[in-house]
Structures are given as structure tokens and as C-alpha cells.
């Protein structure tokens, strides 16, 4: 299902990771796919309250937890730059879909990275 929200459809997800050769593009692509799926889930489920949004972001965070092994296998890891970029994109998504009062730490609360 393509993203219909224009701002998110045009958003350059994980830009700092693509700009840094420490992060392999093929793994960053998987992270970008997680974020795009999150947008799709938000558009499909249309959560009306923060707790419903947090359920969706927790699932996406779990996907990033699993992706950590892919980063490690490629000689990289989800470290400070990556953590900040991922968190920023979670916040951008929440904000774009009208959840400007979302707590960024709560959006990614289940992270292992």
C-alpha cells in the first residue's frame, strides 16, 4: 500500500545513515522499509489516540531491534548517530500524522539499541 501522506511519501528517511559509509546502504534500506511500513500501518489503522500510536511504534521498534543483528553482520551497529536518526524519523512520522504531543522516548521505548 503506497503512502498517501505527501510529507511522509517525500521524506528522506534515515538521511544521516545514508550519508555515512559506516552504515551499509543495504541494511539502512531495511530500516527505511520499517519506517515506511509504520507509515502504512498508521494510514491503514488510523489511530486516534497516543496509546494506539505507541502500539504501532513499538512494533516498528521491535523490527529495528531485530535489524541490529544485520548491522552487526555488516560490520556496523545502531550507535549514537543511528539512534538519533531513527528517533528523529519516528518523531517526524508521529508529528506528520498529527501526534505532535507524542513523547519521542515513548515512541521507541522498547528499543535495545
JSON list of C-alpha atoms in Angstrom, two decimals:
[
{"chain": "A", "resi": 1, "resn": "UNK", "atom": "CA", "xyz": [0.00, 0.00, 0.00]},
{"chain": "A", "resi": 2, "resn": "UNK", "atom": "CA", "xyz": [1.65, 3.26, -1.04]},
{"chain": "A", "resi": 3, "resn": "UNK", "atom": "CA", "xyz": [1.86, 6.08, 1.47]},
{"chain": "A", "resi": 4, "resn": "UNK", "atom": "CA", "xyz": [-0.70, 8.78, 0.75]},
{"chain": "A", "resi": 5, "resn": "UNK", "atom": "CA", "xyz": [0.60, 11.42, 3.18]},
{"chain": "A", "resi": 6, "resn": "UNK", "atom": "CA", "xyz": [2.59, 13.72, 0.88]},
{"chain": "A", "resi": 7, "resn": "UNK", "atom": "CA", "xyz": [5.10, 14.85, 3.52]},
{"chain": "A", "resi": 8, "resn": "UNK", "atom": "CA", "xyz": [5.93, 11.28, 4.52]},
{"chain": "A", "resi": 9, "resn": "UNK", "atom": "CA", "xyz": [5.95, 10.00, 0.94]},
{"chain": "A", "resi": 10, "resn": "UNK", "atom": "CA", "xyz": [8.62, 12.60, 0.13]},
{"chain": "A", "resi": 11, "resn": "UNK", "atom": "CA", "xyz": [10.54, 12.28, 3.42]},
{"chain": "A", "resi": 12, "resn": "UNK", "atom": "CA", "xyz": [14.21, 11.23, 3.17]},
{"chain": "A", "resi": 13, "resn": "UNK", "atom": "CA", "xyz": [14.22, 8.60, 5.90]},
{"chain": "A", "resi": 14, "resn": "UNK", "atom": "CA", "xyz": [17.50, 7.87, 7.70]},
{"chain": "A", "resi": 15, "resn": "UNK", "atom": "CA", "xyz": [19.36, 10.51, 5.69]},
{"chain": "A", "resi": 16, "resn": "UNK", "atom": "CA", "xyz": [22.35, 10.71, 8.11]},
{"chain": "A", "resi": 17, "resn": "UNK", "atom": "CA", "xyz": [22.86, 6.95, 7.83]},
{"chain": "A", "resi": 18, "resn": "UNK", "atom": "CA", "xyz": [22.90, 7.01, 4.05]},
{"chain": "A", "resi": 19, "resn": "UNK", "atom": "CA", "xyz": [25.41, 9.85, 4.21]},
{"chain": "A", "resi": 20, "resn": "UNK", "atom": "CA", "xyz": [27.84, 7.87, 6.38]},
{"chain": "A", "resi": 21, "resn": "UNK", "atom": "CA", "xyz": [29.67, 4.90, 4.83]},
{"chain": "A", "resi": 22, "resn": "UNK", "atom": "CA", "xyz": [29.84, 3.23, 8.27]},
{"chain": "A", "resi": 23, "resn": "UNK", "atom": "CA", "xyz": [26.21, 2.26, 7.75]},
{"chain": "A", "resi": 24, "resn": "UNK", "atom": "CA", "xyz": [25.78, -0.17, 4.82]},
{"chain": "A", "resi": 25, "resn": "UNK", "atom": "CA", "xyz": [23.08, 1.04, 2.45]},
{"chain": "A", "resi": 26, "resn": "UNK", "atom": "CA", "xyz": [21.52, -2.41, 2.09]},
{"chain": "A", "resi": 27, "resn": "UNK", "atom": "CA", "xyz": [20.90, -2.52, 5.86]},
{"chain": "A", "resi": 28, "resn": "UNK", "atom": "CA", "xyz": [19.78, 1.11, 6.03]},
{"chain": "A", "resi": 29, "resn": "UNK", "atom": "CA", "xyz": [17.33, 0.25, 3.24]},
{"chain": "A", "resi": 30, "resn": "UNK", "atom": "CA", "xyz": [15.79, -2.32, 5.59]},
{"chain": "A", "resi": 31, "resn": "UNK", "atom": "CA", "xyz": [15.45, 0.36, 8.27]},
{"chain": "A", "resi": 32, "resn": "UNK", "atom": "CA", "xyz": [13.82, 2.70, 5.78]},
{"chain": "A", "resi": 33, "resn": "UNK", "atom": "CA", "xyz": [11.39, -0.10, 4.88]},
{"chain": "A", "resi": 34, "resn": "UNK", "atom": "CA", "xyz": [10.45, -0.44, 8.57]},
{"chain": "A", "resi": 35, "resn": "UNK", "atom": "CA", "xyz": [9.64, 3.28, 8.73]},
{"chain": "A", "resi": 36, "resn": "UNK", "atom": "CA", "xyz": [7.65, 3.15, 5.51]},
{"chain": "A", "resi": 37, "resn": "UNK", "atom": "CA", "xyz": [5.66, 0.18, 6.86]},
{"chain": "A", "resi": 38, "resn": "UNK", "atom": "CA", "xyz": [4.99, 2.19, 10.02]},
{"chain": "A", "resi": 39, "resn": "UNK", "atom": "CA", "xyz": [3.53, 4.98, 7.89]},
{"chain": "A", "resi": 40, "resn": "UNK", "atom": "CA", "xyz": [1.41, 2.44, 6.02]},
{"chain": "A", "resi": 41, "resn": "UNK", "atom": "CA", "xyz": [0.14, 0.96, 9.29]},
{"chain": "A", "resi": 42, "resn": "UNK", "atom": "CA", "xyz": [-0.76, 4.40, 10.63]},
{"chain": "A", "resi": 43, "resn": "UNK", "atom": "CA", "xyz": [-2.65, 5.20, 7.45]},
{"chain": "A", "resi": 44, "resn": "UNK", "atom": "CA", "xyz": [-4.43, 1.84, 7.46]},
{"chain": "A", "resi": 45, "resn": "UNK", "atom": "CA", "xyz": [-5.29, 1.73, 11.19]},
{"chain": "A", "resi": 46, "resn": "UNK", "atom": "CA", "xyz": [-5.78, 5.50, 11.66]},
{"chain": "A", "resi": 47, "resn": "UNK", "atom": "CA", "xyz": [-5.05, 5.53, 15.40]},
{"chain": "A", "resi": 48, "resn": "UNK", "atom": "CA", "xyz": [-6.97, 8.28, 17.16]},
{"chain": "A", "resi": 49, "resn": "UNK", "atom": "CA", "xyz": [-5.08, 8.33, 20.43]},
{"chain": "A", "resi": 50, "resn": "UNK", "atom": "CA", "xyz": [-1.46, 8.20, 21.51]},
{"chain": "A", "resi": 51, "resn": "UNK", "atom": "CA", "xyz": [-1.64, 4.75, 23.07]},
{"chain": "A", "resi": 52, "resn": "UNK", "atom": "CA", "xyz": [-2.81, 3.29, 19.75]},
{"chain": "A", "resi": 53, "resn": "UNK", "atom": "CA", "xyz": [0.07, 5.04, 18.00]},
{"chain": "A", "resi": 54, "resn": "UNK", "atom": "CA", "xyz": [2.52, 3.69, 20.59]},
{"chain": "A", "resi": 55, "resn": "UNK", "atom": "CA", "xyz": [1.33, 0.14, 19.84]},
{"chain": "A", "resi": 56, "resn": "UNK", "atom": "CA", "xyz": [2.31, 0.67, 16.21]},
{"chain": "A", "resi": 57, "resn": "UNK", "atom": "CA", "xyz": [5.64, 2.33, 17.01]},
{"chain": "A", "resi": 58, "resn": "UNK", "atom": "CA", "xyz": [6.52, -0.43, 19.49]},
{"chain": "A", "resi": 59, "resn": "UNK", "atom": "CA", "xyz": [6.09, -3.00, 16.72]},
{"chain": "A", "resi": 60, "resn": "UNK", "atom": "CA", "xyz": [8.35, -0.96, 14.43]},
{"chain": "A", "resi": 61, "resn": "UNK", "atom": "CA", "xyz": [10.89, -0.58, 17.24]},
{"chain": "A", "resi": 62, "resn": "UNK", "atom": "CA", "xyz": [10.94, -4.37, 17.64]},
{"chain": "A", "resi": 63, "resn": "UNK", "atom": "CA", "xyz": [11.74, -4.62, 13.93]},
{"chain": "A", "resi": 64, "resn": "UNK", "atom": "CA", "xyz": [14.71, -2.29, 14.47]},
{"chain": "A", "resi": 65, "resn": "UNK", "atom": "CA", "xyz": [15.78, -4.44, 17.43]},
{"chain": "A", "resi": 66, "resn": "UNK", "atom": "CA", "xyz": [15.98, -7.40, 15.05]},
{"chain": "A", "resi": 67, "resn": "UNK", "atom": "CA", "xyz": [17.76, -5.29, 12.45]},
{"chain": "A", "resi": 68, "resn": "UNK", "atom": "CA", "xyz": [20.64, -4.68, 14.88]},
{"chain": "A", "resi": 69, "resn": "UNK", "atom": "CA", "xyz": [21.98, -8.15, 14.00]},
{"chain": "A", "resi": 70, "resn": "UNK", "atom": "CA", "xyz": [22.04, -7.18, 10.32]},
{"chain": "A", "resi": 71, "resn": "UNK", "atom": "CA", "xyz": [24.06, -4.07, 11.13]},
{"chain": "A", "resi": 72, "resn": "UNK", "atom": "CA", "xyz": [26.50, -6.14, 13.18]},
{"chain": "A", "resi": 73, "resn": "UNK", "atom": "CA", "xyz": [26.86, -8.75, 10.46]},
{"chain": "A", "resi": 74, "resn": "UNK", "atom": "CA", "xyz": [27.78, -5.93, 8.07]},
{"chain": "A", "resi": 75, "resn": "UNK", "atom": "CA", "xyz": [30.41, -4.53, 10.46]},
{"chain": "A", "resi": 76, "resn": "UNK", "atom": "CA", "xyz": [28.26, -1.72, 11.78]},
{"chain": "A", "resi": 77, "resn": "UNK", "atom": "CA", "xyz": [25.86, -1.11, 14.66]},
{"chain": "A", "resi": 78, "resn": "UNK", "atom": "CA", "xyz": [22.99, 1.07, 15.75]},
{"chain": "A", "resi": 79, "resn": "UNK", "atom": "CA", "xyz": [25.05, 3.58, 17.69]},
{"chain": "A", "resi": 80, "resn": "UNK", "atom": "CA", "xyz": [24.57, 7.24, 18.61]},
{"chain": "A", "resi": 81, "resn": "UNK", "atom": "CA", "xyz": [24.19, 8.68, 15.09]},
{"chain": "A", "resi": 82, "resn": "UNK", "atom": "CA", "xyz": [21.84, 5.88, 14.09]},
{"chain": "A", "resi": 83, "resn": "UNK", "atom": "CA", "xyz": [19.81, 6.06, 17.31]},
{"chain": "A", "resi": 84, "resn": "UNK", "atom": "CA", "xyz": [19.30, 9.79, 16.86]},
{"chain": "A", "resi": 85, "resn": "UNK", "atom": "CA", "xyz": [18.35, 9.46, 13.19]},
{"chain": "A", "resi": 86, "resn": "UNK", "atom": "CA", "xyz": [15.89, 6.66, 13.90]},
{"chain": "A", "resi": 87, "resn": "UNK", "atom": "CA", "xyz": [14.34, 8.54, 16.82]},
{"chain": "A", "resi": 88, "resn": "UNK", "atom": "CA", "xyz": [14.07, 11.69, 14.73]},
{"chain": "A", "resi": 89, "resn": "UNK", "atom": "CA", "xyz": [12.27, 9.81, 11.97]},
{"chain": "A", "resi": 90, "resn": "UNK", "atom": "CA", "xyz": [9.86, 8.22, 14.46]},
{"chain": "A", "resi": 91, "resn": "UNK", "atom": "CA", "xyz": [9.11, 11.74, 15.74]},
{"chain": "A", "resi": 92, "resn": "UNK", "atom": "CA", "xyz": [8.71, 13.06, 12.19]},
{"chain": "A", "resi": 93, "resn": "UNK", "atom": "CA", "xyz": [6.20, 10.32, 11.46]},
{"chain": "A", "resi": 94, "resn": "UNK", "atom": "CA", "xyz": [4.22, 10.89, 14.65]},
{"chain": "A", "resi": 95, "resn": "UNK", "atom": "CA", "xyz": [4.18, 14.63, 14.10]},
{"chain": "A", "resi": 96, "resn": "UNK", "atom": "CA", "xyz": [3.18, 14.39, 10.44]},
{"chain": "A", "resi": 97, "resn": "UNK", "atom": "CA", "xyz": [0.22, 12.21, 11.34]},
{"chain": "A", "resi": 98, "resn": "UNK", "atom": "CA", "xyz": [-0.99, 14.70, 13.92]},
{"chain": "A", "resi": 99, "resn": "UNK", "atom": "CA", "xyz": [0.56, 13.32, 17.11]},
{"chain": "A", "resi": 100, "resn": "UNK", "atom": "CA", "xyz": [2.60, 16.38, 17.98]},
{"chain": "A", "resi": 101, "resn": "UNK", "atom": "CA", "xyz": [2.25, 15.60, 21.69]},
{"chain": "A", "resi": 102, "resn": "UNK", "atom": "CA", "xyz": [3.89, 12.18, 21.33]},
{"chain": "A", "resi": 103, "resn": "UNK", "atom": "CA", "xyz": [6.87, 11.51, 23.57]},
{"chain": "A", "resi": 104, "resn": "UNK", "atom": "CA", "xyz": [9.80, 10.50, 21.38]},
{"chain": "A", "resi": 105, "resn": "UNK", "atom": "CA", "xyz": [11.16, 8.26, 24.15]},
{"chain": "A", "resi": 106, "resn": "UNK", "atom": "CA", "xyz": [7.82, 6.50, 24.36]},
{"chain": "A", "resi": 107, "resn": "UNK", "atom": "CA", "xyz": [7.73, 6.09, 20.58]},
{"chain": "A", "resi": 108, "resn": "UNK", "atom": "CA", "xyz": [10.90, 3.97, 20.76]},
{"chain": "A", "resi": 109, "resn": "UNK", "atom": "CA", "xyz": [10.61, 2.79, 24.38]},
{"chain": "A", "resi": 110, "resn": "UNK", "atom": "CA", "xyz": [11.15, -0.91, 23.59]},
{"chain": "A", "resi": 111, "resn": "UNK", "atom": "CA", "xyz": [14.46, -0.35, 21.81]},
{"chain": "A", "resi": 112, "resn": "UNK", "atom": "CA", "xyz": [17.52, -2.49, 22.53]},
{"chain": "A", "resi": 113, "resn": "UNK", "atom": "CA", "xyz": [19.85, -0.04, 20.79]}
]
